[in-house]
XYZ file of C-alpha atoms in Angstrom:
767
model
C 12.587 -42.160 11.486
C 11.469 -39.346 13.879
C 10.306 -35.932 12.887
C 9.260 -33.098 15.003
C 5.403 -32.574 14.348
C 4.699 -29.899 16.629
C 6.072 -26.635 16.372
C 6.250 -25.711 19.866
C 10.124 -26.824 20.520
C 10.802 -24.814 18.086
C 9.036 -21.896 19.394
C 10.551 -22.461 22.663
C 14.072 -22.454 21.256
C 13.217 -19.211 19.361
C 12.294 -17.597 22.253
C 14.855 -18.421 24.140
C 17.157 -16.797 21.039
C 14.817 -13.797 21.043
C 15.362 -12.828 24.942
C 19.215 -12.790 23.853
C 18.775 -10.372 20.571
C 17.659 -7.677 22.552
C 20.683 -5.954 22.737
C 21.375 -5.808 19.128
C 17.904 -4.546 18.124
C 18.197 -0.664 19.630
C 19.091 2.667 17.501
C 20.350 4.892 20.057
C 21.948 8.162 20.273
C 23.243 10.708 22.742
C 21.748 13.822 21.736
C 18.243 14.864 20.145
C 17.696 14.885 16.387
C 19.162 18.091 14.818
C 17.209 17.703 11.432
C 14.612 15.202 10.274
C 17.277 12.743 9.104
C 18.240 12.318 12.223
C 14.653 11.675 13.653
C 13.383 8.293 14.633
C 10.375 6.674 12.377
C 7.255 4.633 13.863
C 4.166 3.581 12.120
C 1.729 1.292 11.849
C 1.062 0.932 8.028
C -1.232 3.889 7.455
C -0.138 6.501 9.942
C 3.405 7.388 10.511
C 5.379 10.175 13.259
C 9.315 11.029 13.167
C 10.639 11.745 16.628
C 12.859 14.132 17.247
C 13.790 13.815 21.250
C 13.740 17.223 21.711
C 14.371 18.423 25.482
C 12.744 21.690 25.777
C 10.634 21.249 22.699
C 9.666 18.030 21.662
C 8.741 17.851 17.488
C 6.496 14.803 16.140
C 6.495 15.258 12.466
C 3.187 13.077 11.529
C 2.170 11.656 8.379
C -1.065 10.013 7.121
C -0.353 7.847 4.216
C -3.257 9.211 1.458
C -2.329 12.718 2.352
C -1.886 13.711 -1.505
C -2.671 16.876 -3.399
C -4.252 16.469 -6.356
C -3.705 19.883 -8.965
C -4.359 17.685 -12.130
C -4.095 14.391 -14.349
C -1.680 13.220 -16.238
C -3.430 12.161 -19.407
C -2.492 10.091 -22.368
C -1.891 11.807 -25.771
C -4.913 11.203 -27.837
C -4.391 9.081 -31.281
C -0.833 8.273 -30.079
C -1.094 4.781 -31.440
C -1.229 6.006 -35.175
C 2.112 6.956 -35.352
C 3.660 3.682 -33.868
C 4.512 2.062 -36.955
C 6.500 5.025 -38.180
C 8.122 5.163 -34.900
C 9.313 1.658 -35.165
C 10.327 1.716 -38.695
C 13.005 4.948 -37.996
C 14.231 2.406 -34.703
C 14.453 -0.640 -37.190
C 16.361 1.633 -39.750
C 18.809 2.909 -36.920
C 17.365 6.403 -37.176
C 16.946 6.622 -33.594
C 17.254 10.546 -32.959
C 14.523 10.850 -35.580
C 12.420 7.997 -33.741
C 13.065 9.607 -29.974
C 11.783 12.912 -31.436
C 8.598 11.887 -32.679
C 8.297 9.835 -29.713
C 8.244 12.595 -27.669
C 6.169 14.683 -29.608
C 3.127 11.603 -29.926
C 3.595 9.616 -27.183
C 5.070 11.239 -24.096
C 2.617 13.772 -22.446
C 3.485 16.697 -20.547
C 3.949 16.181 -16.921
C 2.063 18.173 -14.446
C 4.425 21.037 -12.717
C 6.538 19.118 -10.128
C 4.765 18.544 -6.654
C 1.375 18.808 -8.310
C 0.229 15.170 -7.358
C 1.865 14.953 -3.876
C 2.502 13.232 -1.115
C 2.734 15.442 1.805
C 3.195 15.557 5.558
C 0.225 15.596 7.545
C 1.798 17.867 10.182
C 3.865 18.570 13.497
C 3.001 18.493 16.925
C 5.082 20.544 19.293
C 5.631 20.213 22.755
C 7.540 22.839 24.537
C 8.511 21.984 28.059
C 9.295 24.181 30.608
C 12.040 24.351 33.222
C 14.541 21.816 31.647
C 17.609 24.370 30.983
C 19.940 21.742 32.726
C 20.173 18.203 32.040
C 22.427 15.029 31.712
C 22.478 11.828 30.952
C 20.959 11.669 27.561
C 19.701 8.781 25.689
C 17.711 8.340 22.422
C 16.397 5.006 21.394
C 14.099 3.171 18.777
C 13.584 -0.354 20.056
C 13.002 -2.401 16.956
C 11.428 -5.627 18.964
C 8.883 -3.403 20.540
C 8.563 -0.749 17.383
C 8.914 2.321 19.991
C 10.916 5.262 20.839
C 12.413 6.377 24.237
C 14.002 9.258 25.278
C 15.538 9.408 29.000
C 17.216 12.503 30.476
C 17.829 14.126 34.175
C 17.016 17.006 34.989
C 17.946 18.102 38.709
C 17.071 15.210 40.737
C 14.062 14.341 38.097
C 14.500 11.452 35.594
C 12.154 12.059 32.047
C 11.181 9.782 30.014
C 9.308 9.871 26.897
C 7.791 6.963 25.264
C 6.447 7.187 21.429
C 4.773 4.474 19.593
C 2.485 4.087 16.416
C -0.202 0.869 17.144
C -1.445 -0.468 14.540
C -4.477 -2.601 16.991
C -5.671 0.704 18.291
C -4.680 3.139 15.062
C -3.047 5.914 17.085
C -0.054 7.705 17.648
C 0.665 7.683 21.271
C 3.100 9.438 23.704
C 3.671 9.449 27.246
C 5.905 11.853 29.034
C 6.646 10.869 32.805
C 8.943 12.281 35.297
C 10.095 10.692 38.604
C 9.609 13.636 40.696
C 5.650 14.546 40.963
C 4.468 17.649 39.548
C 7.147 18.169 37.142
C 5.949 18.239 33.622
C 4.876 21.816 32.404
C 4.595 22.472 28.998
C 2.658 23.555 25.792
C 1.513 21.619 23.506
C 0.371 22.777 19.614
C -0.546 21.349 15.918
C 0.133 22.856 13.037
C 1.234 22.291 9.468
C 3.532 24.335 6.536
C 1.976 26.055 3.880
C -1.656 27.834 4.481
C -4.791 26.558 4.553
C -5.386 24.563 7.905
C -8.047 25.364 10.334
C -7.280 24.426 13.909
C -9.429 24.430 16.798
C -9.491 23.623 20.872
C -12.274 21.919 22.505
C -11.832 20.371 25.968
C -8.828 18.513 25.636
C -8.629 17.875 22.149
C -6.933 19.979 19.442
C -8.217 19.636 15.925
C -7.044 20.633 12.649
C -8.380 20.121 9.173
C -7.588 21.301 5.588
C -8.761 20.155 2.241
C -5.116 19.606 0.415
C -4.388 21.210 -2.597
C -7.296 19.512 -4.808
C -6.831 16.410 -3.091
C -8.175 14.572 0.281
C -9.695 16.176 2.997
C -8.145 15.323 6.275
C -8.816 15.959 9.868
C -6.467 15.311 12.635
C -7.191 15.390 16.110
C -4.648 15.039 19.353
C -6.051 14.269 22.665
C -4.308 15.563 25.635
C -4.610 13.471 29.039
C -2.869 15.166 32.023
C -2.358 12.921 35.025
C -2.345 15.604 38.123
C -1.537 19.051 37.408
C -3.839 21.101 35.526
C -5.199 21.503 31.750
C -6.097 24.846 30.220
C -6.636 26.223 26.510
C -4.638 29.300 25.372
C -6.188 29.872 21.632
C -5.660 27.146 19.741
C -2.643 25.460 21.868
C -3.370 23.520 25.061
C -0.887 24.284 28.209
C -0.270 21.606 31.112
C 0.887 22.688 34.335
C 2.795 20.628 37.026
C 1.663 17.641 35.631
C 2.892 13.872 37.172
C 2.587 12.503 33.483
C 1.546 13.536 30.018
C -0.164 10.901 27.340
C -0.827 11.914 24.201
C -2.927 10.402 21.589
C -3.141 11.532 17.805
C -5.632 10.096 15.276
C -5.896 10.983 11.559
C -7.994 10.462 8.748
C -9.142 11.457 5.163
C -11.645 11.178 2.815
C -9.307 9.119 0.167
C -11.146 6.149 0.402
C -14.426 7.972 0.743
C -14.683 7.985 4.511
C -15.760 11.006 6.433
C -12.708 12.321 8.072
C -14.365 13.616 11.228
C -16.549 10.752 12.010
C -13.358 8.099 11.600
C -11.451 10.232 14.080
C -14.175 10.146 16.186
C -14.385 6.342 16.024
C -10.780 5.754 16.611
C -11.183 8.392 19.719
C -13.913 6.371 20.666
C -12.029 3.041 20.565
C -9.433 4.387 22.434
C -11.763 5.583 25.465
C -11.531 2.691 27.552
C -8.059 1.741 27.102
C -4.901 3.438 29.535
C -1.729 3.698 28.406
C -0.534 0.468 29.527
C -3.037 -1.545 27.572
C -2.230 0.567 24.326
C 1.251 -0.340 24.643
C 0.727 -4.005 25.561
C -1.287 -4.238 22.607
C 0.479 -2.423 20.296
C 3.602 -4.418 21.144
C 1.906 -7.607 21.030
C 0.186 -7.274 17.144
C 3.336 -5.999 16.100
C 5.836 -8.379 17.748
C 3.158 -11.063 15.672
C 5.213 -9.845 12.338
C 8.810 -8.879 13.735
C 9.346 -12.030 15.788
C 9.164 -14.142 12.902
C 12.600 -13.840 11.852
C 15.201 -13.762 14.600
C 18.749 -12.900 13.771
C 21.693 -13.365 15.844
C 25.272 -12.305 14.579
C 28.843 -11.803 17.004
C 29.583 -8.570 18.166
C 33.207 -6.572 18.300
C 33.833 -3.812 20.328
C 31.929 -1.391 17.553
C 28.665 -2.650 18.352
C 29.088 -0.862 21.753
C 28.947 2.517 19.691
C 26.049 4.903 19.125
C 24.202 4.024 16.450
C 25.340 7.525 14.335
C 29.044 6.546 15.243
C 28.631 2.918 14.189
C 27.250 3.917 10.898
C 30.241 6.751 10.572
C 32.809 3.886 11.405
C 31.601 2.173 8.242
C 32.792 4.923 6.094
C 36.468 4.139 7.710
C 36.040 -0.035 7.231
C 35.781 -0.583 11.131
C 34.710 -4.163 11.719
C 31.156 -4.594 12.950
C 29.385 -7.665 11.497
C 26.459 -7.599 13.891
C 25.450 -4.910 12.279
C 24.341 -6.264 9.631
C 21.617 -7.860 11.809
C 20.632 -4.403 13.025
C 20.069 -3.125 9.694
C 18.442 -6.265 8.760
C 15.693 -5.899 11.328
C 15.501 -2.373 10.600
C 14.766 -2.903 7.131
C 12.009 -5.590 8.287
C 10.600 -2.732 10.558
C 10.348 -0.555 8.149
C 8.073 -2.834 6.188
C 5.591 -3.893 9.199
C 5.587 0.111 9.637
C 4.791 1.488 6.244
C 2.998 -1.543 4.538
C -0.252 -3.329 6.361
C -2.801 -5.412 4.878
C -5.719 -2.679 3.690
C -3.071 0.341 3.661
C -1.842 1.897 0.436
C 1.632 0.469 -0.370
C 5.422 2.545 0.859
C 5.941 5.153 -1.586
C 9.805 6.297 -2.200
C 9.777 7.433 1.672
C 7.707 4.861 3.022
C 5.273 6.447 4.657
C 7.358 9.531 6.228
C 7.718 12.479 4.440
C 8.446 16.153 5.636
C 7.204 18.970 4.046
C 5.000 19.922 1.109
C 7.453 19.465 -1.964
C 9.213 16.135 -0.976
C 11.793 14.677 -3.501
C 9.928 13.267 -6.640
C 7.050 14.056 -5.058
C 7.234 11.208 -2.776
C 5.299 9.266 -5.332
C 5.466 5.417 -6.685
C 8.361 4.923 -9.380
C 7.633 1.848 -11.367
C 11.208 0.938 -12.902
C 12.849 -0.498 -9.990
C 11.776 1.592 -6.678
C 8.371 0.268 -5.755
C 9.563 -3.055 -6.682
C 12.159 -2.998 -4.232
C 10.419 -1.869 -1.545
C 8.927 -5.606 -1.772
C 11.995 -7.451 -2.408
C 12.223 -8.429 1.149
C 8.722 -9.250 1.866
C 8.357 -12.876 1.221
C 11.858 -14.413 2.389
C 11.502 -12.022 5.446
C 8.693 -13.585 6.752
C 6.452 -10.535 6.028
C 4.211 -11.683 3.009
C 1.049 -10.078 4.320
C 3.380 -6.825 3.953
C 3.720 -7.499 0.421
C -0.445 -7.005 0.131
C -0.692 -3.379 -0.062
C 1.330 -3.327 -3.054
C -0.580 -6.534 -4.867
C -3.615 -4.653 -4.580
C -2.288 -1.343 -5.741
C -1.075 -2.942 -8.962
C -4.906 -4.163 -9.614
C -5.846 -0.430 -9.413
C -3.727 0.424 -12.179
C -5.782 -1.656 -14.795
C -8.523 0.762 -15.348
C -6.053 3.916 -16.639
C -3.860 1.140 -18.031
C -6.113 -0.300 -20.443
C -7.048 3.237 -21.528
C -3.072 4.018 -22.074
C -2.491 0.647 -23.525
C -5.514 1.240 -26.413
C -4.404 5.059 -26.924
C -1.035 4.973 -27.463
C -0.291 1.532 -28.619
C -3.482 0.204 -29.616
C -2.912 -3.052 -27.488
C -5.609 -4.956 -25.086
C -4.533 -5.265 -21.607
C -3.095 -2.999 -19.413
C 0.799 -0.520 -18.813
C 1.939 1.230 -16.701
C 4.926 3.598 -17.819
C 7.646 4.889 -15.404
C 6.061 6.474 -12.345
C 2.149 6.921 -10.916
C 0.511 8.384 -7.834
C -2.096 7.858 -5.329
C -4.568 8.364 -8.372
C -3.065 5.651 -10.582
C -2.319 7.537 -13.543
C -0.792 5.192 -16.241
C 0.399 7.308 -18.844
C 3.987 7.953 -20.546
C 4.882 11.264 -19.219
C 8.096 13.384 -19.090
C 11.441 12.886 -21.254
C 12.102 10.156 -23.037
C 14.954 8.988 -21.003
C 12.447 7.542 -18.655
C 9.513 8.179 -19.885
C 9.081 5.712 -22.938
C 8.905 2.897 -20.897
C 5.753 1.043 -20.972
C 6.596 -2.195 -18.790
C 5.942 -1.050 -15.347
C 2.651 -2.999 -14.934
C 4.660 -6.400 -16.398
C 7.514 -5.825 -14.054
C 4.781 -5.267 -11.150
C 2.845 -8.145 -11.991
C 5.477 -10.647 -11.638
C 5.475 -9.962 -7.540
C 2.082 -11.659 -7.782
C 3.399 -14.806 -9.053
C 6.311 -14.374 -6.570
C 3.917 -13.780 -3.865
C 2.082 -17.194 -5.063
C 5.201 -19.036 -5.214
C 5.947 -18.676 -1.244
C 2.348 -18.953 -0.355
C 0.809 -21.199 -2.856
C -2.602 -18.897 -1.925
C -4.796 -20.512 -4.716
C -7.357 -18.573 -4.055
C -5.985 -15.095 -4.495
C -4.255 -16.560 -7.792
C -7.498 -17.456 -8.738
C -10.007 -14.593 -7.657
C -7.635 -11.589 -8.657
C -3.617 -12.517 -9.293
C -4.036 -14.487 -12.571
C -6.275 -11.813 -13.862
C -4.123 -9.094 -13.396
C -1.069 -11.313 -14.605
C -2.844 -12.047 -17.463
C -4.008 -8.453 -18.530
C -0.304 -7.517 -18.311
C 0.551 -10.124 -20.432
C -2.150 -9.596 -22.759
C -0.662 -6.183 -23.180
C 2.891 -7.259 -24.021
C 1.705 -10.347 -26.634
C -0.267 -7.364 -28.269
C 2.848 -5.020 -28.151
C 5.686 -7.580 -29.225
C 6.669 -6.896 -32.884
C 8.363 -8.808 -35.222
C 11.898 -7.444 -36.477
C 12.236 -7.323 -40.188
C 16.415 -8.011 -39.933
C 15.828 -11.126 -37.737
C 12.076 -12.231 -37.612
C 12.094 -12.836 -34.120
C 9.677 -10.684 -31.664
C 10.865 -7.500 -29.766
C 9.285 -5.167 -27.580
C 9.553 -1.414 -28.716
C 9.214 1.667 -28.848
C 11.130 1.552 -25.457
C 14.167 1.932 -23.466
C 16.503 0.438 -20.686
C 15.301 2.713 -17.388
C 16.863 6.368 -17.893
C 20.005 5.116 -19.386
C 21.706 6.863 -22.619
C 23.400 5.091 -25.285
C 25.341 6.527 -28.425
C 24.443 5.724 -31.939
C 27.063 4.632 -34.406
C 27.187 8.687 -35.375
C 27.917 9.463 -31.501
C 24.676 10.974 -31.043
C 22.696 10.627 -27.523
C 19.543 8.858 -27.738
C 17.349 6.329 -25.384
C 14.493 5.073 -27.643
C 14.951 1.858 -29.004
C 13.296 -1.623 -30.343
C 13.831 -4.689 -27.910
C 16.195 -3.649 -24.747
C 17.507 -6.619 -22.967
C 15.543 -5.761 -19.820
C 12.065 -5.474 -21.839
C 13.154 -9.220 -23.058
C 13.877 -10.327 -19.675
C 10.866 -8.855 -18.256
C 8.504 -10.252 -21.378
C 10.130 -13.818 -20.110
C 9.634 -13.518 -16.419
C 6.032 -12.407 -17.075
C 4.726 -15.014 -19.734
C 6.638 -17.844 -17.871
C 4.689 -17.169 -14.979
C 1.467 -16.324 -16.340
C 1.681 -19.774 -18.322
C 2.527 -21.265 -14.612
C -0.365 -19.856 -13.003
C -2.560 -20.822 -15.797
C -1.523 -24.413 -15.631
C -1.628 -24.291 -11.727
C -5.270 -23.031 -12.135
C -6.264 -25.443 -14.937
C -7.239 -22.670 -17.106
C -7.061 -20.175 -19.969
C -5.120 -22.867 -22.226
C -5.585 -20.750 -25.941
C -3.934 -17.777 -24.221
C -1.305 -19.672 -22.610
C -0.550 -21.328 -25.947
C -0.046 -18.679 -27.434
C 2.252 -17.084 -24.900
C 4.201 -20.367 -25.111
C 4.714 -19.778 -28.818
C 5.487 -16.200 -28.368
C 8.239 -17.008 -26.232
C 9.801 -19.559 -28.489
C 10.101 -16.483 -31.196
C 10.963 -13.982 -28.570
C 14.634 -12.046 -29.391
C 17.336 -13.741 -27.039
C 19.417 -11.174 -24.916
C 22.689 -11.042 -26.274
C 26.415 -10.950 -25.036
C 28.747 -8.874 -26.571
C 32.287 -9.521 -27.836
C 33.624 -8.347 -25.063
C 32.055 -10.756 -22.844
C 29.097 -8.636 -20.955
C 25.454 -8.682 -21.556
C 24.221 -6.306 -24.198
C 21.910 -3.669 -22.552
C 20.593 -2.441 -25.915
C 21.073 -5.969 -27.816
C 23.004 -4.030 -30.309
C 26.201 -4.043 -30.344
C 26.596 -1.143 -32.521
C 25.043 0.908 -29.819
C 27.530 2.252 -26.958
C 27.091 3.471 -23.224
C 26.978 7.463 -23.021
C 26.792 6.547 -19.134
C 29.044 3.752 -18.755
C 28.645 4.187 -14.675
C 25.086 4.799 -14.757
C 22.750 3.987 -11.425
C 20.179 1.781 -13.348
C 21.504 -2.080 -13.923
C 18.361 -2.597 -16.048
C 20.015 -5.544 -18.155
C 20.779 -7.612 -15.305
C 17.230 -7.923 -14.166
C 17.271 -11.463 -15.317
C 19.785 -12.116 -12.600
C 17.900 -10.287 -9.875
C 14.866 -10.319 -9.121
C 14.110 -12.681 -12.225
C 15.303 -15.969 -11.694
C 15.632 -16.540 -15.582
C 20.065 -16.655 -14.897
C 21.773 -19.281 -12.353
C 25.223 -21.037 -12.200
C 23.250 -25.064 -12.727
C 20.837 -23.626 -16.122
C 22.599 -20.258 -17.403
C 26.665 -19.941 -16.830
C 27.365 -18.391 -19.531
C 24.960 -15.281 -18.745
C 26.238 -15.463 -15.050
C 29.732 -14.812 -16.201
C 28.340 -11.956 -18.646
C 26.800 -10.749 -15.912
C 30.059 -10.286 -13.694
C 31.449 -8.306 -16.347
C 28.427 -5.978 -16.616
C 29.466 -5.297 -12.610
C 32.971 -5.379 -12.913
C 32.557 -2.449 -15.782
C 30.090 -0.262 -14.066
C 31.550 -0.219 -10.618
C 34.942 0.880 -12.417
C 32.972 3.838 -13.507
C 31.188 5.043 -10.221
C 28.552 2.704 -10.776
C 26.382 1.776 -7.290
C 26.491 5.239 -6.435
C 23.110 5.925 -5.375
C 22.031 3.843 -2.245
C 19.443 1.726 -3.916
C 21.584 1.112 -6.616
C 24.536 -0.317 -4.288
C 21.501 -2.449 -2.916
C 20.379 -3.815 -5.870
C 24.866 -5.000 -6.187
C 24.073 -6.904 -3.213
C 21.329 -8.600 -4.512
C 23.131 -9.118 -8.097
C 26.356 -10.345 -6.064
C 24.194 -12.459 -3.851
C 22.984 -14.576 -6.898
C 26.264 -14.844 -8.274
C 27.462 -16.362 -4.923
C 30.304 -14.036 -4.541
C 30.554 -13.541 -0.934
C 33.482 -11.065 -1.282
C 31.385 -8.296 -3.165
C 28.624 -9.201 -0.937
C 30.139 -7.700 1.482
C 32.089 -4.728 -0.059
C 29.089 -3.732 -1.610
C 27.261 -4.017 1.956
C 29.696 -2.017 4.220
C 29.354 0.557 1.183
C 25.924 0.767 1.369
C 26.402 1.293 5.109
C 29.341 3.824 5.031
C 28.516 6.039 2.038
C 24.200 5.527 1.542
C 23.063 5.428 5.266
C 21.818 8.525 7.175
C 22.425 8.776 10.853
C 18.993 7.544 11.603
C 19.628 4.430 9.373
C 17.270 5.651 6.270
C 19.240 4.991 3.018
C 20.309 8.116 1.537
C 20.013 8.181 -2.057
C 20.676 11.180 -1.711
C 18.009 12.387 -0.591
C 16.440 9.719 1.627
C 14.788 7.253 -0.258
C 13.695 3.772 1.699
C 13.895 1.389 -1.209
C 17.759 1.327 -0.518
C 16.762 -0.117 2.851
C 14.540 -2.738 1.504
C 16.947 -3.506 -1.032
C 19.953 -3.869 1.187
C 17.670 -6.319 3.861
C 17.101 -8.700 0.654
C 20.489 -8.536 -0.066
C 21.286 -10.093 3.382
C 18.330 -12.271 3.510
C 19.618 -13.137 -0.211
C 23.191 -14.372 1.293
C 22.180 -16.494 3.585
C 18.692 -18.296 1.458
C 17.860 -18.586 -1.666
C 15.163 -20.554 -3.461
C 14.808 -19.397 -6.853
C 16.405 -22.082 -8.810
C 14.097 -25.025 -7.618
C 16.267 -25.712 -4.364
C 16.900 -24.365 -1.103
C 20.342 -23.329 -1.238
C 21.578 -23.063 2.534
C 24.421 -20.162 3.124
C 25.292 -19.477 -0.782
C 26.832 -16.326 -0.123
C 27.898 -16.174 3.383
C 30.723 -13.683 3.482
C 33.954 -14.787 5.228
C 33.434 -11.401 7.635
C 30.305 -13.700 9.019
C 31.799 -16.663 10.106
C 29.226 -17.720 12.849
C 25.763 -16.809 13.608
C 22.113 -17.964 13.425
C 19.033 -17.048 11.856
C 15.420 -18.424 12.328
C 12.173 -17.910 10.085
C 13.336 -17.059 7.141
C 11.007 -18.156 4.066
C 11.981 -20.118 0.992
C 9.428 -20.710 -1.898
C 7.111 -23.684 -1.593
C 6.304 -22.364 1.437
C 9.022 -23.499 3.598
C 10.442 -21.623 6.951
C 13.957 -22.073 7.279
C 16.487 -21.921 10.239
C 20.277 -22.065 10.208
C 23.169 -21.877 12.475
C 26.855 -21.781 11.452
C 30.309 -21.450 12.819
C 33.685 -21.137 11.220
C 31.865 -19.941 8.135
C 30.301 -23.127 7.799
C 26.527 -24.759 8.260
C 26.225 -26.424 11.303
C 22.433 -27.549 11.647
C 19.255 -26.324 9.633
C 15.328 -26.653 10.741
C 12.899 -26.803 7.850
C 9.180 -26.356 8.930
C 6.619 -26.916 5.896
C 3.842 -25.045 5.943
C 2.174 -26.316 2.864
C 3.611 -30.034 2.758
C 5.570 -29.881 -0.384
C 9.183 -32.039 -1.037
C 12.063 -30.168 -0.773
C 15.445 -30.302 -2.483
C 18.107 -28.844 -0.184
C 21.463 -27.909 -1.482
C 24.440 -26.621 0.677
C 27.695 -26.320 -1.069
C 27.775 -29.005 -3.927
C 25.321 -31.529 -1.769
C 21.929 -31.663 -3.272
C 19.435 -33.772 -1.712
C 15.411 -34.025 -1.761
C 13.073 -34.463 1.276
C 9.674 -35.624 1.104
C 8.080 -33.461 3.937
C 4.412 -33.416 5.407
C 2.714 -30.026 6.379
C 3.480 -28.982 9.926
C 6.271 -31.258 9.828
C 9.871 -29.805 10.987
C 12.776 -31.225 9.140
C 16.363 -30.887 10.904
C 19.459 -31.933 9.226
C 23.510 -31.261 9.848
C 25.992 -29.887 7.034
C 25.788 -32.938 5.490
C 22.403 -32.892 4.941
C 21.568 -36.102 7.169
C 18.602 -35.970 9.152
C 19.352 -35.323 13.048
C 17.215 -37.624 14.923
């Protein structure tokens, strides 16, 4: 039996496929951006920019991941744990309104004023060009395969081209303006920031801006202007270029967030750039970026709609125009955004990735831990961007110091906890109204990502040195937090709630706080099971593992109601006040957890369908990220029809013209959730099998994809035609055996590390 041990042949095929895909990897427009939500994003994980593509005036809005204010510190209410028993007693007695009032007074801190601790813009680079009053043949592009924007137009007999990219290789945002006729670039360049307090100066060919941001970080930004031909002169805090042949701009920035000296850091960046010309910078940028992006290639047939400008393609989706290849573009745009906003050593992607306009973004552009930051990282592993997952995994551990204090002060528990939101300063306390603040499950949900990372990579060193200790502390909190329900003798969490939702008590009053909501129980099972398995892998912590196993046996099961739906609050007497709510928290066991699947728990799969039917009937899925979650649910349910319906709804109702997700307003989690959903339609591995094309929509009958990842370290590439699998290649990166499913057929294969297994639609090996 002959198998392919070398990956050389596979890589050659991948390169050939990639060459044919380039036409699918461009967002393009016939006009400049009219506002920020039409501008095009570039980023290197730490630095970002929104490029407007203006003609007479170009605006490049700049971001640096650590530009955070700090106007105060959210603090735990002292001695909150003293009231825990009383609150629980009231909840067990069904006195929900009274219990919620007490929890509000004794456990929930008063949130700092809105936009106090906030992620903000770094500033704006404006370039005012002279002599371009008449123009034609305008085109603005974002080239996903090269991670660069290109703007071209003709003025008179001169063709102008402007290229912008954010390089991780050299830590800068770079722009090159070119003209086909010498001496045609005359412009004024200035750097500014909204609000007050920035200090701007010019020295030689560099504009410098620095500021202490509202008690938060001190930043420095330097804009280096390099003219090829013509003259460069200073005019106050601006630089003027006269009759240049080409104009190059290099932007560097740094803050003191990690203890760096911003000025020195910027000087170091500029020194690194000193001996490189533009072509070298661009070549190094593309090479470094493509080492991530080119791992997954995706091709789908094009219809006439694929020839439309991108804003027209999106508008057409609201009218139901058939555009199958848009799925590939949207998928790769999501991967582009993750590569561009989350790199090893960086902060995790926030509510807007790294791209934010102004000083007061929605929800402070912070980190919401009751689904949003988790959704940002749903595509990381399956889409072959495991390294991009690391900033989030690292961030979880940084929440422990405050999280331990919160666990003790509010609940008298060991371990660490995080509530529904946090920020760059890692606060963990319960804040705000009970309907979103009284939820101590954030650390637990986040920590499950550590185990998911291990399942894909089997990085035992990371698990041992960092991952397991974090998981253990999150599980330790839940272990202490669980309490016996006096009515059943089984364990429940509480006080807690189902994120941001409201129920009606038997008396018709509205409340949110309860004991043992379904999502809590599913998260407990997910984290405990993961922590137990991690302890087994490491051969450690037998006593704690046994305790978790014993508690799982006594954990209250999630209930299915008389109407066939999973009960959100585990109590038939509590009715939905908002039946079309955007959160579908009680389906956590379906996705992202692997608790429910058709093989093991079909009754819960059927009950999940009833939940979704009812939610959609009442207007659910009306926000971008909520609709994206729907796609992942239906992919796990293997409901290909509803996968496609919800994907098209995401495009047509919740996507800006620049393809950013529209919550509304812009929130990047919907992009990442939608990307994960497309991947989940094509490949699943959560149920102990590599399941091929489990939810392939009829609307995508032909296609090919290379480089998706399955748990166990298997890289999967597939081609299908007429809705059926033609061939699959499975490259083993770790040497684990794999159980492969296609339809009803399941076969297990032994496969060595570095070996590629080729199978046909009957799961027979191709020799």
